[in-house]
Structure formats: C-alpha cells, structure tokens
XYZ file of C-alpha atoms in Angstrom:
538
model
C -34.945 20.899 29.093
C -32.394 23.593 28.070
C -29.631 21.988 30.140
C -30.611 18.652 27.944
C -30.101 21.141 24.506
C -27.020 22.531 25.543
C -25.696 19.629 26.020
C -26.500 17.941 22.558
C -25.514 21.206 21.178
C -22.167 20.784 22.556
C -21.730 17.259 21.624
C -22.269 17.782 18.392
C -19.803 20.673 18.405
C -17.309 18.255 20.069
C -18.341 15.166 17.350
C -16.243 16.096 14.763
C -13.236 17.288 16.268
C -13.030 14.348 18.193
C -13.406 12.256 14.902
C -10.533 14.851 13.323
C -8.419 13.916 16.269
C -8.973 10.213 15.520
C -8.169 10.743 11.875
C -5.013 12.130 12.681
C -3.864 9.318 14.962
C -4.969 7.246 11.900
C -2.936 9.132 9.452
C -0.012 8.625 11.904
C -0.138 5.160 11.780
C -0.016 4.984 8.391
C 2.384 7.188 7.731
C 4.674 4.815 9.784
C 3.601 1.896 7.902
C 4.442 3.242 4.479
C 7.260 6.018 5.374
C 9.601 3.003 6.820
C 10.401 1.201 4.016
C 11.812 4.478 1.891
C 13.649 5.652 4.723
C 15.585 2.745 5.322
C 16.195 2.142 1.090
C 17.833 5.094 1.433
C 20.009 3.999 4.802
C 20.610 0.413 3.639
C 23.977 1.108 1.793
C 25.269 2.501 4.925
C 23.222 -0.486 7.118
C 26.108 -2.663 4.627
C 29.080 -0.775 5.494
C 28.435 -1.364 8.995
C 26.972 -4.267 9.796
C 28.236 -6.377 6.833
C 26.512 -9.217 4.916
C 25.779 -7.831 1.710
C 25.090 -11.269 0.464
C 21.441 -11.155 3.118
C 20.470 -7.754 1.789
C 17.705 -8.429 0.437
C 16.257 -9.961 3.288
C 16.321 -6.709 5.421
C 12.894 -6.047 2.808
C 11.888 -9.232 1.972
C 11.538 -10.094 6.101
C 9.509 -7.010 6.390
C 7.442 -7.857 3.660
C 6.817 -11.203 4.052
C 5.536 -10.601 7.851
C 3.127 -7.611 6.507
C 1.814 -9.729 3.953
C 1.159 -13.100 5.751
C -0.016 -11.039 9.250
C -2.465 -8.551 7.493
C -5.403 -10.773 6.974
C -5.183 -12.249 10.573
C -5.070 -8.579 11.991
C -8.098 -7.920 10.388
C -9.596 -11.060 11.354
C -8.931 -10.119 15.407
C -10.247 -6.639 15.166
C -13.573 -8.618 13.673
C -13.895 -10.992 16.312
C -12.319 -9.583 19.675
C -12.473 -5.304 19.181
C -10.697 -3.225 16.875
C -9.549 -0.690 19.313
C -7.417 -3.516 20.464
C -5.869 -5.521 17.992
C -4.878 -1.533 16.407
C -2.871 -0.779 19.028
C -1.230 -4.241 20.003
C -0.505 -4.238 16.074
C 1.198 -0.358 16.863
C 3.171 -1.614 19.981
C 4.918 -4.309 18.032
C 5.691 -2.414 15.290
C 7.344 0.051 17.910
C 9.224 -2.578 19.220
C 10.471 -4.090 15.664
C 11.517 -0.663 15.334
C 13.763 -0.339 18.668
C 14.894 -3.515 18.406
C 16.221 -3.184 14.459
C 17.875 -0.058 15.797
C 19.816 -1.660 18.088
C 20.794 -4.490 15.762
C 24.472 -5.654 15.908
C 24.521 -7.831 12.850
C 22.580 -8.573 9.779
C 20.885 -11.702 11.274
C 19.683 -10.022 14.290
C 18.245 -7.016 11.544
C 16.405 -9.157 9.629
C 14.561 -10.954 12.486
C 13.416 -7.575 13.888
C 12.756 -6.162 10.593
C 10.206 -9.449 10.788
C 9.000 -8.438 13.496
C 8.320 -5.032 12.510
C 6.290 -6.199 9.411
C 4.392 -8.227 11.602
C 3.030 -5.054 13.319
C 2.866 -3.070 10.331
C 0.693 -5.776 8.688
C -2.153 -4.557 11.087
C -1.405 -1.131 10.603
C -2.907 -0.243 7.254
C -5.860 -2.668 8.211
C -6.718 -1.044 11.742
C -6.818 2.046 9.850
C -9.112 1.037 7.160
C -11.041 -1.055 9.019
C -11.557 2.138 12.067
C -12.399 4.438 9.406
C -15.040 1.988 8.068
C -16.698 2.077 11.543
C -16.504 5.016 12.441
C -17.538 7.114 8.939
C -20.891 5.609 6.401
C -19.102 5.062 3.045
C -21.304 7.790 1.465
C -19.488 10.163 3.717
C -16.095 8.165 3.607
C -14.964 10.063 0.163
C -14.166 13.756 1.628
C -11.680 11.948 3.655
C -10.100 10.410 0.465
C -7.722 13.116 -0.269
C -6.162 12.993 3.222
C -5.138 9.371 2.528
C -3.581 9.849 -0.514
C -1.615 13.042 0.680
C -0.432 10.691 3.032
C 0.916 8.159 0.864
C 2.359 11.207 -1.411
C 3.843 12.511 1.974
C 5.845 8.826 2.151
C 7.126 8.729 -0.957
C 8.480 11.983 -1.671
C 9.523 12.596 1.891
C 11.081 8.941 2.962
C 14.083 8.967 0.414
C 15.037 12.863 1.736
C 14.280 11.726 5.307
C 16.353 8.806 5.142
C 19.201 10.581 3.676
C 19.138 13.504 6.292
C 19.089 11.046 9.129
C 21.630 8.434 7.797
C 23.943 11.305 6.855
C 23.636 13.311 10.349
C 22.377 11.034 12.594
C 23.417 7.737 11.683
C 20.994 4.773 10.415
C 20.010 3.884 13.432
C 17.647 6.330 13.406
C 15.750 5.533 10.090
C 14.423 3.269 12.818
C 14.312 5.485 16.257
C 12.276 7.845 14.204
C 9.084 5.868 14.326
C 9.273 5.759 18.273
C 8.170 9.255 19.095
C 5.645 9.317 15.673
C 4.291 5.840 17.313
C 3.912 7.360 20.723
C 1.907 10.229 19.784
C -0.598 8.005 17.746
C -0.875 5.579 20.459
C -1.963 8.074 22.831
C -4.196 9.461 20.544
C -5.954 6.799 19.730
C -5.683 5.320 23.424
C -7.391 8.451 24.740
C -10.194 9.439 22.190
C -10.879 6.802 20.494
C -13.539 3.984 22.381
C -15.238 1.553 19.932
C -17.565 -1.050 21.451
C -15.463 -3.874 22.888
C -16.368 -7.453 21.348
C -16.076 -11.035 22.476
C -16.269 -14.097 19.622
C -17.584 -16.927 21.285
C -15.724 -19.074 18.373
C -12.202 -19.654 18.411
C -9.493 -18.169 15.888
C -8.794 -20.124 13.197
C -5.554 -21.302 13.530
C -5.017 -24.172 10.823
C -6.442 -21.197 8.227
C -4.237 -18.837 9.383
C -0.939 -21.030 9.087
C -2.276 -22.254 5.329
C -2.898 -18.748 4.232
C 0.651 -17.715 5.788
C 2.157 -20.442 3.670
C 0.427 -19.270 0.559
C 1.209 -15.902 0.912
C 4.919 -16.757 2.175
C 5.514 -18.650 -0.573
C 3.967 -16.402 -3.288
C 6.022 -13.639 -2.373
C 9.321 -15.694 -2.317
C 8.361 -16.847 -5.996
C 7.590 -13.285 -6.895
C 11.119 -12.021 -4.839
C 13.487 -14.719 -6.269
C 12.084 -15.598 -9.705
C 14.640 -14.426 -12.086
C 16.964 -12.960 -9.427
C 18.222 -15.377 -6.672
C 17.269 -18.044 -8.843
C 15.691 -19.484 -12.197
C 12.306 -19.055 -13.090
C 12.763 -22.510 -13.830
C 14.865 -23.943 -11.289
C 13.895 -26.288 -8.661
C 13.411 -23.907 -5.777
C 11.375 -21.532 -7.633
C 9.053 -24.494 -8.878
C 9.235 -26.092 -5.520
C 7.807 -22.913 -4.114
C 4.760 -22.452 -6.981
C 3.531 -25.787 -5.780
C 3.831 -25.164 -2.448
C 1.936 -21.872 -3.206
C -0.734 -23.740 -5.113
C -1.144 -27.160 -2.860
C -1.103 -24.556 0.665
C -4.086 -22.208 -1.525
C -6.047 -25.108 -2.088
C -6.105 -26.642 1.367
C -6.465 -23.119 2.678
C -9.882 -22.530 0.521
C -10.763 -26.365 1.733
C -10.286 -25.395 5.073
C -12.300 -22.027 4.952
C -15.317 -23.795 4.287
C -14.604 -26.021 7.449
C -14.191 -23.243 10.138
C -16.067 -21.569 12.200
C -14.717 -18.398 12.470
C -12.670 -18.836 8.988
C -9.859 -16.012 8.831
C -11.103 -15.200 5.332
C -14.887 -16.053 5.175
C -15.373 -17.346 1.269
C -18.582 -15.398 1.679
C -17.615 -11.995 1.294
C -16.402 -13.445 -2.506
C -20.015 -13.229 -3.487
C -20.274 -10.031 -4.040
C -19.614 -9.370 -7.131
C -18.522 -6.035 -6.121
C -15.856 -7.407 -3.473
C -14.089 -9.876 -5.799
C -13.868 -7.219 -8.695
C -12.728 -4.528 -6.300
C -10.335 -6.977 -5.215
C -9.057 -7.918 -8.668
C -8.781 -4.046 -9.616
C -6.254 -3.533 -6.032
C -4.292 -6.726 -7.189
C -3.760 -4.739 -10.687
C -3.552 -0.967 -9.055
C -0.763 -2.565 -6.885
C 1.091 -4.101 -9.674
C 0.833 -0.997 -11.822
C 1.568 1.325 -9.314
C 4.470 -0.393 -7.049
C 6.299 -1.034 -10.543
C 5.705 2.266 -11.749
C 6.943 3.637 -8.390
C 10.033 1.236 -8.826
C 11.074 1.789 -12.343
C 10.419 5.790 -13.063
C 13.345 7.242 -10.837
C 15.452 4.765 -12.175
C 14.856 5.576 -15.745
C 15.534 9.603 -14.860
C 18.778 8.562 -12.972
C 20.085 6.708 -15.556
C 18.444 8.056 -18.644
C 17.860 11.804 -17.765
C 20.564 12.503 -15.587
C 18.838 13.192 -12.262
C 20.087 12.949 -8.643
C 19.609 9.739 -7.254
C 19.366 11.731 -3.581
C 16.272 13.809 -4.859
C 14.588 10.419 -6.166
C 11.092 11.127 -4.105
C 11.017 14.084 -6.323
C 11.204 12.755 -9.229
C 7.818 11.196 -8.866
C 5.911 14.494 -7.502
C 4.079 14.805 -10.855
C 2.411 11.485 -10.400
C 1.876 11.881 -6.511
C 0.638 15.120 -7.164
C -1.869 14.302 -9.345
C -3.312 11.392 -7.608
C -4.260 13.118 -4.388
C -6.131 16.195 -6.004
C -7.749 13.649 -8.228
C -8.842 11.550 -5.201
C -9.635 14.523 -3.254
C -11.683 15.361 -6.342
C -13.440 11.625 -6.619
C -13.990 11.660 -3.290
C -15.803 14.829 -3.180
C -18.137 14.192 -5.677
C -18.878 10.608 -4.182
C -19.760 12.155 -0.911
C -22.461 14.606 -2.725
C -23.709 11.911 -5.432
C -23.545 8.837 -4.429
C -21.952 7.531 -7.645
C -18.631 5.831 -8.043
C -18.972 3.077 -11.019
C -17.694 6.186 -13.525
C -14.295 6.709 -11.458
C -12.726 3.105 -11.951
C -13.522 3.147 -15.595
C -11.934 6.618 -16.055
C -9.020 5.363 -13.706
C -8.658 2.210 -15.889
C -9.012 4.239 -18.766
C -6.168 6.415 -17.817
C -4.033 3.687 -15.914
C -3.744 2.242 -19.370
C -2.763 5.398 -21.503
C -0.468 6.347 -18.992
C 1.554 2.834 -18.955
C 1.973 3.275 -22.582
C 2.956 6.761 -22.840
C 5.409 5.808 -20.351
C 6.543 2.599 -21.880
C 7.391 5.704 -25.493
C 9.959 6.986 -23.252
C 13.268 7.030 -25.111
C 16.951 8.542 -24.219
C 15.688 11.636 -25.926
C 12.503 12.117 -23.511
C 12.612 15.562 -22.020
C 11.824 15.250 -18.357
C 8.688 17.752 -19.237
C 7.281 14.845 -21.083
C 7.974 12.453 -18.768
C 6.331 13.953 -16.032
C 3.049 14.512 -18.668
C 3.172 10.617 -18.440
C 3.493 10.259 -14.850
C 0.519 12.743 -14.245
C -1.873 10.942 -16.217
C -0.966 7.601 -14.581
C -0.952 9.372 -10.881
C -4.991 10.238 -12.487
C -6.147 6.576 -12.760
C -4.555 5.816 -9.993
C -6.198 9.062 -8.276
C -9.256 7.568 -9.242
C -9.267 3.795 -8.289
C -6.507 3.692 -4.881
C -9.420 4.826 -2.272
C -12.329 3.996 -4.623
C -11.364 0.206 -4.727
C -11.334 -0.091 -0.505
C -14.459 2.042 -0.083
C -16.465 0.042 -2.635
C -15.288 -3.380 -0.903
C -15.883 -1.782 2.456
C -19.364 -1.205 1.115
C -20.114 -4.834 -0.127
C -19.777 -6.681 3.251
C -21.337 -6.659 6.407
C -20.339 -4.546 9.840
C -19.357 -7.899 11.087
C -16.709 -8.226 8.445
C -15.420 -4.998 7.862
C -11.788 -5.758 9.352
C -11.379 -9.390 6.813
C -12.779 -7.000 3.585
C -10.228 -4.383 4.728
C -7.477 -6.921 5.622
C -8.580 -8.675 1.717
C -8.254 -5.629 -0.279
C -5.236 -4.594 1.162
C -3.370 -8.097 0.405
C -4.285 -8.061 -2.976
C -2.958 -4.959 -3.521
C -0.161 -5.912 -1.399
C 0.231 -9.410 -3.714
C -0.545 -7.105 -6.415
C 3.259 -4.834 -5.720
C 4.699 -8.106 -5.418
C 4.163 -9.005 -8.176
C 4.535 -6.068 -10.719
C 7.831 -5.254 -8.782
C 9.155 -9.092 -9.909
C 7.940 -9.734 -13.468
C 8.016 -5.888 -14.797
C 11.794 -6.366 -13.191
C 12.232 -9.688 -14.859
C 11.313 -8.078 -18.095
C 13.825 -5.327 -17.410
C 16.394 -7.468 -16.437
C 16.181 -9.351 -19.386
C 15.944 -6.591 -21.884
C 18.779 -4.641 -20.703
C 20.989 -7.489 -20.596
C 20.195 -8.023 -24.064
C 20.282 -4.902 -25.541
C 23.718 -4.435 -23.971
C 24.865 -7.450 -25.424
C 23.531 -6.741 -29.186
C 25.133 -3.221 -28.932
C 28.868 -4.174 -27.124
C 28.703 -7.741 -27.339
C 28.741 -10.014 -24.128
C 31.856 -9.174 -22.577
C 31.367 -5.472 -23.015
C 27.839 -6.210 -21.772
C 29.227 -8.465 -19.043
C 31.573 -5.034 -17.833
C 28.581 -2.693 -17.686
C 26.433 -5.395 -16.351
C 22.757 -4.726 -15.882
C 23.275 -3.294 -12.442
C 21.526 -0.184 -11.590
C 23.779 2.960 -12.251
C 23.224 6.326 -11.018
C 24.165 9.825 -12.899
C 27.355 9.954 -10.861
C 28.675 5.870 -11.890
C 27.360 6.802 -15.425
C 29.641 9.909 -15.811
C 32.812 7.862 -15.346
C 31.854 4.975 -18.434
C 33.331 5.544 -21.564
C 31.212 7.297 -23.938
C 29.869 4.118 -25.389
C 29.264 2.239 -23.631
C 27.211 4.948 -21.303
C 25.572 5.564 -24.487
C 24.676 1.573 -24.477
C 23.367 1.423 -21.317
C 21.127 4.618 -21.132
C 19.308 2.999 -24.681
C 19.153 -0.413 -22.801
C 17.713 1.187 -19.948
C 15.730 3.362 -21.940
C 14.420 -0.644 -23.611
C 14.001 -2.241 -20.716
C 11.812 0.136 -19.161
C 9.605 0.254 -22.067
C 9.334 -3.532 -22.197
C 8.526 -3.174 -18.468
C 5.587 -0.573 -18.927
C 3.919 -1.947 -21.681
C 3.426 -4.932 -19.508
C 1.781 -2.425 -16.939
C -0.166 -1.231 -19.683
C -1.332 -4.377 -20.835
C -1.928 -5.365 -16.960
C -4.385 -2.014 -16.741
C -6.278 -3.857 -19.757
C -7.877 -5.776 -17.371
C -8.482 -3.691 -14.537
C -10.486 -1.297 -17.361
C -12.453 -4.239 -18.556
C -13.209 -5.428 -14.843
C -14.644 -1.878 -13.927
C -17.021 -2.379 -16.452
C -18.626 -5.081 -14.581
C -18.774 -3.063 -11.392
C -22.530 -2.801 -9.929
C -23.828 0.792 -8.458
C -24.813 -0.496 -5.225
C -26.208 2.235 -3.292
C -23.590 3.395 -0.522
C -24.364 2.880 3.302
C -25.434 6.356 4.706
C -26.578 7.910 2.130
C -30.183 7.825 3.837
C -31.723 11.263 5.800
C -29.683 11.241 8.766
C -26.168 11.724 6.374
C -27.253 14.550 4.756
C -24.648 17.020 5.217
C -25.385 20.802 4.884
C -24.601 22.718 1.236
C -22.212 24.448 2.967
C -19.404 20.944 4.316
C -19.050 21.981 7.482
C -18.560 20.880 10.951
C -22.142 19.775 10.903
C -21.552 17.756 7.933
C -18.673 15.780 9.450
C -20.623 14.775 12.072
C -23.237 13.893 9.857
C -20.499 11.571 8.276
C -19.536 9.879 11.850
C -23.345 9.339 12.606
C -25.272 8.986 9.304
C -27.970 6.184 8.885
C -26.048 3.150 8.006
C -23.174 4.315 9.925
C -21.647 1.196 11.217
C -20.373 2.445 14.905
C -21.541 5.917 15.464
C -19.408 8.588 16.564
C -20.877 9.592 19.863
C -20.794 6.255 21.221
C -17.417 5.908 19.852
C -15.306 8.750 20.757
C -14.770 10.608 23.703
C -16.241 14.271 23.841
C-alpha cells in the first residue's frame, strides 16, 4: 500500500514538470511561427541584392502567407480527426524543410515556392499549439499560462528585426532561414519524447471538396486584401475578379459544409453565440493590432527620427504592456472564473488607444507616443488570449483543433485586412497631402515611398518637412480607422455570455499558495479534456 502512495506521490511531483516541459516545446514552436517573418523583413533587402527580382518581392510574404492562411483550418481539422500529436509534428517537419530549402534558394522563383511551403507548415503551427494546450490544461486553469504566450509574441517582435539584422549582417541571409533548424529540432524532440496524447482514428473521410473551397476563399481574400490599391485598382478587373471569386468559392464552401461528413469547418460550432463573437472580436484584434504593428515604427522613423535597425524597439511600450496585462487577466481568470469584464475593458481601451494614436502629429514627443502605444498594448493585453480561451471553451473536446484552427484565421483574415485598407488609407493620404503642399511633381519626387531617418536627412528642407506632416496625416487617417474598427469589437463584447469555464469543478482547485500542486491541478482538473497523466510521460 505504501509502494502504491509513493508512487502517486511521485507522479504528481513529475505531472507538472512534464506539462512545463511540454509548454516549452509549445512555446518553441511558436516562436518559429511568428519570429520568421521579422527576421527575414529585415534580410529581404539583402535577399534582392542577391538573388534579384525585385519586381516578385512581395511574393517572398505573400507565398508564406497565403499557405498559413489557407492550411490552418485543415491542420486543425487532422489533429481532430486522426491525433494531434501527429498532425503537430508533421506540420513542424515541413516547416523545417520550407526552411532548408528557402535557404538554399538560388533564385527568387525557387524562394517563393519554399517560402510556400514553409507557410504551409507554419499554418499548423499556431493551431497544434492551441489546440495541445486546450487538451492538455481545463480553460479555468488555461489563464496562468496566458502571460507566457504573450511574452512570446513580445519576444518575436522586438527580437526578429535585431535578429535578422545580426544574422544578415554577419552571417549572411541564408541564415534568417537555417536558424529555425536547430530551434525546430529541439521542439520536435521535446514534444516527440514527453508528450503522448491518445491516438485517434476518424472512421469518415477528410473533406476534400471543403478544403479546396475554403482554400479558394481564403486565397482569394488575401490576394484582394494584398493587391487592392497596390498591384492594382481597387476597381480594376483583377481585383473585382478576385471579390467574386472570394464570394461565389464562400458560398459553395458554406453549401458544402452542410453536405459533409466530416466538414473541415463544422457550421455547428457557429452556434454558440460565444464562438462567433469571439471570432468576430480576433477578426478585429487582428486588424487593429497587425496595422498598429505595421504603421507605428514607421511613423517614429519618419516622423521622430528613430533608427530603422532598432524598429522592434520602438514598439516595447505596447508589447510590454500587453503581456503583464495578460499575465494579469489571466491570473485573475484562473482564481475567478470570470472573463466577460476583460473584453469590454480591452475594447474599451483598444478604442482610446487607436485615437490617441491617430492625435499623433510631427510635434509628438516619443514620451507621448509610447503613452498611446501602452494603452493600446492594454486592450490588446486583455482580449489576444481571452478571445481563444473563450472559443476553446464554447465547443466540444471533439472540436477543439477546428475552434482553434477558426479563431486563429480570423485573426489571421483579420491582419490581412487592417494591414491593406489602414495602408490604402495611408497611401492615399500621403500622396495627397504631398501633392497639396509641393504640388504633383514635387509630390511625384518624394513619392509616397517609405523613407527612413537616414533617406530623410538628405531631402531638402521642404520638402522633408512635407513628407514628415504627410506621414504624420496619413497615419492618423489610418488609426482612426482602427479606432473606429475597435467600435465594434467593444460593442460585440457586450454581447458576450459568462459561460462557466470547463474545470472549474472540485478536482481544479488549486492550492492558495499556485504551486506545483496547482499546475497539476490545471493538467487534470474535472473537465479537463485529456488529462495529464495519461498524456505525458513521467
């Protein structure tokens, strides 16, 4: 009898290091999913130099994102129906590969292809992680873990731009992309060797016609959102050709969903009320923050005078204040229970920051500016986890990976589209204001290309003078549309429903003091989908 105590003494001394250790190979994972992209910004004027074809440029991104988009909801899908141990690292190994391969690139063509096939393993990254985590941890007990996610995210964006530069400038570029090999390694054997979820086998098949519908949607959503206004006319035939391709693909996709048996996006999981708000709030997060994100170092650069090398930096007040206010959220969602007050505050403050943001002028002090940014890094703070743990919490076990995979593409759709119309606006206002201040050949010398300190210095006087106010306009047209975005996602959260959180019953009671006992409470509390000691190795 004491051999049988020791031993479930010991395992639940071993529980939650084991689900640390998991975390970690998480947190890995999606680090290389988010870190990639602002390394290789960074390297891509050197990619140029060498490898020619500035005319494709944009494709190096718009390959990667177009594969992360249109592949995340099928990842999530797979982990559903055949294991999510599985389809995580298959999705790992071809990212790994994207990234060799794009190393060794000897042309643009051959970058953008791997770069495709990069986002097509990155595009199960962000969902295996979500989706594990929601196995493996009740959502009562999922909020302590909230502030390690967003320190994560913070980690990418300050540290990509410097890491990018260091490596292009001593290493060469082709190690923006060797870099995720050894990272990937280490979580693969992590999560290879302590990590063992129950294995599944769908007797249905995947759905295949669904998956090529949504693809098209998706593909040709982003390509709207990409092009509009840059590579062609909102108004032009290609862009319209695409929009009703977008719509006529959405509509046979939904028709098509209701058809399948083992639909990649069951229509179901839209009846919570909870699911399809939380899902509206990500779309307008991601639009607020991906634009925000976007346009901020580019309105220090050009406006304040600030490296363009040290860019990451320049965002560290909102960063900062998003993951102690998550960490914060999370905290107090773990030891109440509540969460309907944290996307109303976030909404709240998502919209006061936009604005304050969108006062900036060319006399802003960068002490002011970085007010701004902390408020909006708040609301953000408050809604980036909250929004994925409160769809998580709507759904079934059996569809944790396709609420995962959802959330994430809206917010993913979301980016898309803040990054095109907030840039559109931009665009359009600098161009203008340019014009009405030099007059359109003056305007047409400056252009409404993106300068940085260093280009500024050498304008004449006036005409820098022009194009620091137009910037200074154009990113003030472009936040008040964030601001008025926010609008909605504060009047949405209003209509959120406090549904009690799975695992917030007896067994995931954690002791006062948050210890180790605690986090295995959080691996193994009643309602826990997958508990820890059947899913990790002790």
């Amino acid at each position: 009898m004491g051999d049988v105590t020791n031993k479930a003494e010991t395992s639940e001394e071993v529980k939650p290091r084991s689900v640390r250790v998991v975390l970690m190979a998480l947190m890995i994972a999606m680090l290389l999913a988010m870190l990639d992209n602002m390394i290789i910004g960074t390297a891509m004027p050197t990619i140029v130099g060498e490898l020619g074809g500035l005319e494709h440029l944009s494709w190096v991104v718009t390959a990667y994102t177009l594969a992360t988009a249109a592949s995340t909801p099928i990842w999530g899908k797979i982990g559903d129906m055949y294991g999510r141990k599985g389809a995580f690292l298959t999705s790992i190994v071809i990212f790994l590969i994207g990234s060799a391969l794009s190393g060794m690139a000897q042309d643009m063509g051959q970058l953008i292809g791997f770069r495709a096939v990069q986002g097509l393993g990155a595009g199960g990254l962000m969902v295996g992680v979500m989706a594990i985590i929601g196995d493996l941890i009740p959502p009562r007990e999922r909020g302590k873990y909230q502030g390690m996610m967003a320190g994560v995210m913070a980690l990418a964006m300050i540290g990509g731009p410097l890491v990018g530069g260091t490596i292009t400038d001593h290493m060469g570029w082709r190690w923006s992309f060797y870099i995720n090999l050894p990272l990937g390694a280490v979580a693969l054997a992590m999560v290879t060797a302590v990590l063992h979820l129950p294995k599944k086998r769908a007797k249905g098949k995947i759905d295949y016609l669904g998956a090529a519908l949504l693809t098209l949607a998706i593909t040709s959503t982003v390509l709207v959102t990409t092009w509009g206004g840059t590579e062609y006319a909102w108004g032009s035939a290609e862009i319209l050709g695409l929009i009703a391709v977008g719509v006529l693909s959405t509509a046979a996709f939904l028709y098509a969903e209701t058809k399948a048996a083992e639909p990649v996006m069951p229509l179901h999981i839209f009846r919570s009320r909870n699911f399809t708000l939380m899902s509206v709030i990500g779309f307008l997060v991601g639009f607020a923050m991906f634009g925000g994100v976007l346009y901020l170092p580019l309105f220090q650069q050009s406006v304040q005078g600030a490296s363009a090398t040290n860019s990451g930096l320049l965002l560290l007040p909102m960063l900062l204040s998003m993951m102690l206010v998550s960490l914060i959220a999370g905290r107090i969602t773990t030891s109440s229970g509540k969460y309907k007050m944290f996307p109303i505050i976030g909404g709240a403050l998502m919209v006061v920051g936009m604005f304050l943001l969108a006062q900036m002028d060319t006399g802003t002090s960068r002490l002011m500016s970085g007010v701004y940014m902390a408020i909006l890094g708040a609301g953000l703070g408050f809604l980036m986890q909250i929004t994925m743990l409160v769809a998580q919490n709507s759904v079934d076990m059996k569809d944790m990976g396709v609420a995962s995979s959802s959330a994430t593409l809206f917010r993913t759709l979301g980016g898309s589209f803040g990054v095109a119309l907030m840039g559109s606006l931009f665009t359009t206002q600098v161009t203008n204001t340019m014009a009405d201040r030099l007059g359109p050949e003056a305007a047409g010398a400056a252009g409404s290309a993106q300068l940085d300190a260093a280009s500024l210095a050498k304008l004449p006087e006036a005409i820098r003078e022009a194009y620091q106010y137009a910037v200074a306009a154009g990113t003030h047209s472009a936040f008040l549309l964030g601001a008025g975005v926010a609008v909605l996602g504060f009047l949405a959260a209003w209509f959120v429903k406090e549904v009690p959180l799975k695992g917030a019953g007896p067994a995931a009671k954690a002791p006062a003091d948050g210890g180790a006992d605690g986090d295995a409470d959080a691996a193994t509390g009643d309602g826990g989908p997958a508990r820890a000691h059947e899913a990790l190795a002790h």
